[in-house]
Protein backbone atom coordinates (compact mmCIF):
# COMPACT_ATOMS: atom_id res chain seq x y z
CA MET A 1 0.00 0.00 0.00
CA SER A 2 1.27 3.47 -0.85
CA THR A 3 1.90 6.11 1.74
CA LEU A 4 0.59 9.64 1.31
CA GLU A 5 4.14 10.78 0.53
CA ASP A 6 4.41 8.12 -2.22
CA VAL A 7 1.18 9.39 -3.78
CA ARG A 8 2.40 13.00 -3.62
CA HIS A 9 5.70 11.99 -5.22
CA GLU A 10 3.86 10.11 -8.00
CA ARG A 11 1.71 13.16 -8.68
CA ARG A 12 4.75 15.43 -8.81
CA GLY A 13 6.55 13.01 -11.15
CA ALA A 14 3.52 12.58 -13.38
CA SER A 15 3.24 16.30 -13.98
CA ARG A 16 6.85 16.76 -15.06
CA GLN A 17 7.50 18.02 -18.54
CA VAL A 18 10.31 17.82 -21.06
CA VAL A 19 10.92 20.37 -23.77
CA LEU A 20 13.29 19.04 -26.42
CA LEU A 21 14.68 21.83 -28.58
CA MET A 22 16.09 20.11 -31.65
CA GLY A 23 17.56 21.11 -34.98
CA VAL A 24 20.80 21.57 -36.84
CA ALA A 25 23.74 23.54 -35.48
CA GLY A 26 23.33 27.29 -35.59
CA THR A 27 19.59 27.38 -34.92
CA GLY A 28 20.10 28.71 -31.41
CA LYS A 29 19.18 25.64 -29.38
CA THR A 30 21.44 26.62 -26.48
CA THR A 31 20.52 30.30 -26.46
CA VAL A 32 16.80 29.67 -26.85
CA GLY A 33 16.96 26.79 -24.37
CA ARG A 34 18.62 28.86 -21.66
CA ARG A 35 16.11 31.66 -22.11
CA LEU A 36 13.13 29.30 -22.19
CA ALA A 37 14.34 27.45 -19.09
CA GLU A 38 14.79 30.77 -17.33
CA GLN A 39 11.25 31.85 -18.27
CA LEU A 40 9.80 28.56 -17.05
CA GLY A 41 11.97 28.32 -13.94
CA TRP A 42 13.24 24.90 -15.02
CA PRO A 43 16.74 23.43 -15.28
CA PHE A 44 18.48 23.52 -18.66
CA LEU A 45 20.37 20.57 -20.12
CA ASP A 46 22.70 21.26 -23.06
CA ALA A 47 23.57 18.02 -24.85
CA ASP A 48 26.68 19.65 -26.33
CA ASP A 49 28.20 19.60 -22.84
CA LEU A 50 28.03 15.80 -22.88
CA HIS A 51 29.97 15.12 -26.09
CA SER A 52 33.11 13.05 -25.64
CA THR A 53 36.51 14.58 -26.28
CA SER A 54 36.93 12.39 -29.36
CA SER A 55 33.59 13.54 -30.80
CA ARG A 56 34.47 17.17 -30.18
CA THR A 57 37.81 16.64 -31.89
CA LYS A 58 36.13 15.04 -34.91
CA MET A 59 33.61 17.85 -35.26
CA ALA A 60 36.30 20.52 -34.87
CA ALA A 61 38.17 18.82 -37.73
CA GLY A 62 35.04 18.90 -39.91
CA ILE A 63 34.39 15.16 -39.63
CA PRO A 64 30.71 14.26 -39.21
CA LEU A 65 29.81 12.00 -36.31
CA SER A 66 28.64 8.49 -37.09
CA ASP A 67 25.74 6.75 -35.40
CA GLU A 68 28.36 4.84 -33.40
CA ASP A 69 29.80 8.16 -32.18
CA ARG A 70 26.37 9.46 -31.26
CA ALA A 71 25.04 6.39 -29.44
CA PRO A 72 26.96 6.79 -26.14
CA TRP A 73 26.37 10.55 -26.24
CA LEU A 74 22.61 10.11 -26.60
CA ARG A 75 22.63 7.62 -23.72
CA ARG A 76 24.48 10.18 -21.55
CA VAL A 77 21.91 12.84 -22.43
CA ARG A 78 19.06 10.44 -21.59
CA ARG A 79 20.65 9.54 -18.22
CA ARG A 80 20.90 13.23 -17.36
CA LEU A 81 17.31 13.77 -18.45
CA ASP A 82 16.20 10.86 -16.26
CA GLU A 83 18.14 12.34 -13.32
CA HIS A 84 16.17 15.59 -13.61
CA LEU A 85 12.85 13.77 -13.90
CA GLY A 86 13.81 11.49 -11.02
CA ARG A 87 14.22 14.58 -8.85
CA GLY A 88 10.74 15.69 -9.87
CA GLU A 89 12.02 18.45 -12.15
CA SER A 90 10.70 19.50 -15.52
CA VAL A 91 13.57 20.24 -17.89
CA VAL A 92 14.46 22.01 -21.13
CA VAL A 93 16.89 19.98 -23.27
CA ALA A 94 18.87 21.35 -26.23
CA CYS A 95 19.99 18.52 -28.49
CA SER A 96 20.32 18.27 -32.26
CA ALA A 97 18.33 14.98 -32.23
CA LEU A 98 18.45 14.99 -36.02
CA ARG A 99 17.02 11.52 -36.63
CA GLU A 100 13.87 9.89 -35.37
CA ARG A 101 15.84 7.08 -33.75
CA TYR A 102 17.93 9.64 -31.83
CA ARG A 103 14.76 11.22 -30.51
CA GLN A 104 13.52 7.77 -29.53
CA VAL A 105 16.63 7.21 -27.41
CA LEU A 106 16.04 10.54 -25.71
CA LEU A 107 12.27 10.34 -25.23
CA GLU A 108 11.14 6.72 -25.41
CA GLY A 109 8.97 5.72 -22.49
CA LEU A 110 8.56 9.23 -21.07
CA ALA A 111 4.98 9.81 -22.17
CA PRO A 112 2.29 9.52 -20.86
CA ALA A 113 3.83 9.85 -17.39
CA HIS A 114 5.57 13.04 -18.50
CA ARG A 115 4.44 15.64 -20.99
CA VAL A 116 6.91 15.87 -23.84
CA HIS A 117 7.13 18.89 -26.12
CA VAL A 118 9.39 18.57 -29.18
CA VAL A 119 10.28 21.94 -30.70
CA HIS A 120 12.07 21.91 -34.05
CA LEU A 121 14.09 25.09 -34.42
CA CYS A 122 14.79 25.78 -38.07
CA GLY A 123 15.62 28.57 -40.43
CA ASP A 124 16.97 29.65 -43.76
CA THR A 125 20.27 27.93 -44.57
CA THR A 126 21.96 31.26 -45.36
CA LEU A 127 21.02 32.64 -41.93
CA ILE A 128 22.25 29.51 -40.19
CA GLU A 129 25.54 29.61 -42.14
CA GLN A 130 26.01 33.26 -41.09
CA ARG A 131 25.38 32.38 -37.45
CA LEU A 132 27.82 29.48 -37.56
CA GLY A 133 30.45 31.67 -39.21
CA ALA A 134 30.07 34.27 -36.45
CA ARG A 135 30.47 31.76 -33.59
CA ARG A 136 33.70 31.75 -31.67
CA ASP A 137 35.02 29.20 -29.21
CA HIS A 138 32.73 26.39 -30.35
CA PHE A 139 33.96 22.96 -31.40
CA PHE A 140 31.52 22.60 -34.33
CA ASP A 141 33.07 23.23 -37.76
CA PRO A 142 30.53 25.21 -39.86
CA ALA A 143 31.41 22.98 -42.83
CA LEU A 144 29.42 20.22 -41.09
CA LEU A 145 26.11 22.02 -41.62
CA ALA A 146 25.57 20.29 -44.98
CA SER A 147 25.94 16.84 -43.38
CA GLN A 148 23.52 17.80 -40.62
CA LEU A 149 20.95 19.03 -43.12
CA ALA A 150 21.35 15.76 -45.05
CA THR A 151 20.92 13.74 -41.83
CA LEU A 152 17.90 15.70 -40.56
CA GLU A 153 14.64 13.78 -40.35
CA ALA A 154 12.11 16.46 -39.47
CA PRO A 155 9.63 15.18 -36.88
CA ASP A 156 5.99 14.98 -37.89
CA SER A 157 4.44 16.18 -34.67
CA ALA A 158 6.89 18.82 -33.46
CA LEU A 159 6.20 22.49 -33.03
CA VAL A 160 8.21 24.10 -35.85
CA VAL A 161 9.63 27.51 -34.98
CA ASP A 162 11.55 29.77 -37.36
CA VAL A 163 14.68 31.17 -35.72
CA ALA A 164 14.97 34.31 -37.87
CA PRO A 165 13.34 36.58 -35.24
CA SER A 166 15.04 37.55 -31.99
CA VAL A 167 15.53 35.00 -29.22
CA GLU A 168 12.80 36.75 -27.22
CA VAL A 169 10.31 36.34 -30.06
CA VAL A 170 11.27 32.68 -30.59
CA VAL A 171 10.75 31.96 -26.87
CA GLU A 172 7.44 33.84 -26.87
CA ARG A 173 6.26 31.75 -29.83
CA ILE A 174 7.16 28.53 -28.05
CA LEU A 175 5.41 29.63 -24.87
CA ALA A 176 2.33 30.77 -26.78
CA ALA A 177 2.07 27.52 -28.77
CA ARG A 178 2.41 25.09 -25.86
CA SER A 179 0.85 24.98 -22.44
CA PHE A 180 3.34 24.41 -19.67
CA ASP A 181 2.37 23.52 -16.12
CA PRO A 182 4.08 25.72 -13.55
CA THR A 183 6.66 24.00 -11.39
């Protein structure tokens, strides 16, 4: 038999939410994610922080990651996501999640216990190339954009948000399009 505290914990856990901001490099996943998490009062998880040294080195050299490179990285991101949810926290996650099977690794089994919102950040290729060219101190070689665009499998049921406007407008559009329970 469950105690009252167990029931309260189940209710808290059941109302947790995940926002997955996905898309190719240069769409502002980290910037938008930090701002969105701040607005919602939720933790922010940046998948880029969990890349291995060897994967960072490959990307800096302009070598696309293989599925074998991505597999342990996606598992690390999922473990971190599970840690947040296990603490009863909703979370905003920024991760390229370019293929459906990558999103499955990240999100499989979360719904219906947790509300999952997939937001596909996208934009004009020229704009994204300009943003990548202006970035400093990032391991991603802008020449990899073409391979990411070729790899991208756009999700069918995601909220699609154009990243051409300011970060504030992008965040407002996400907030307006989805209902988020307060934490």
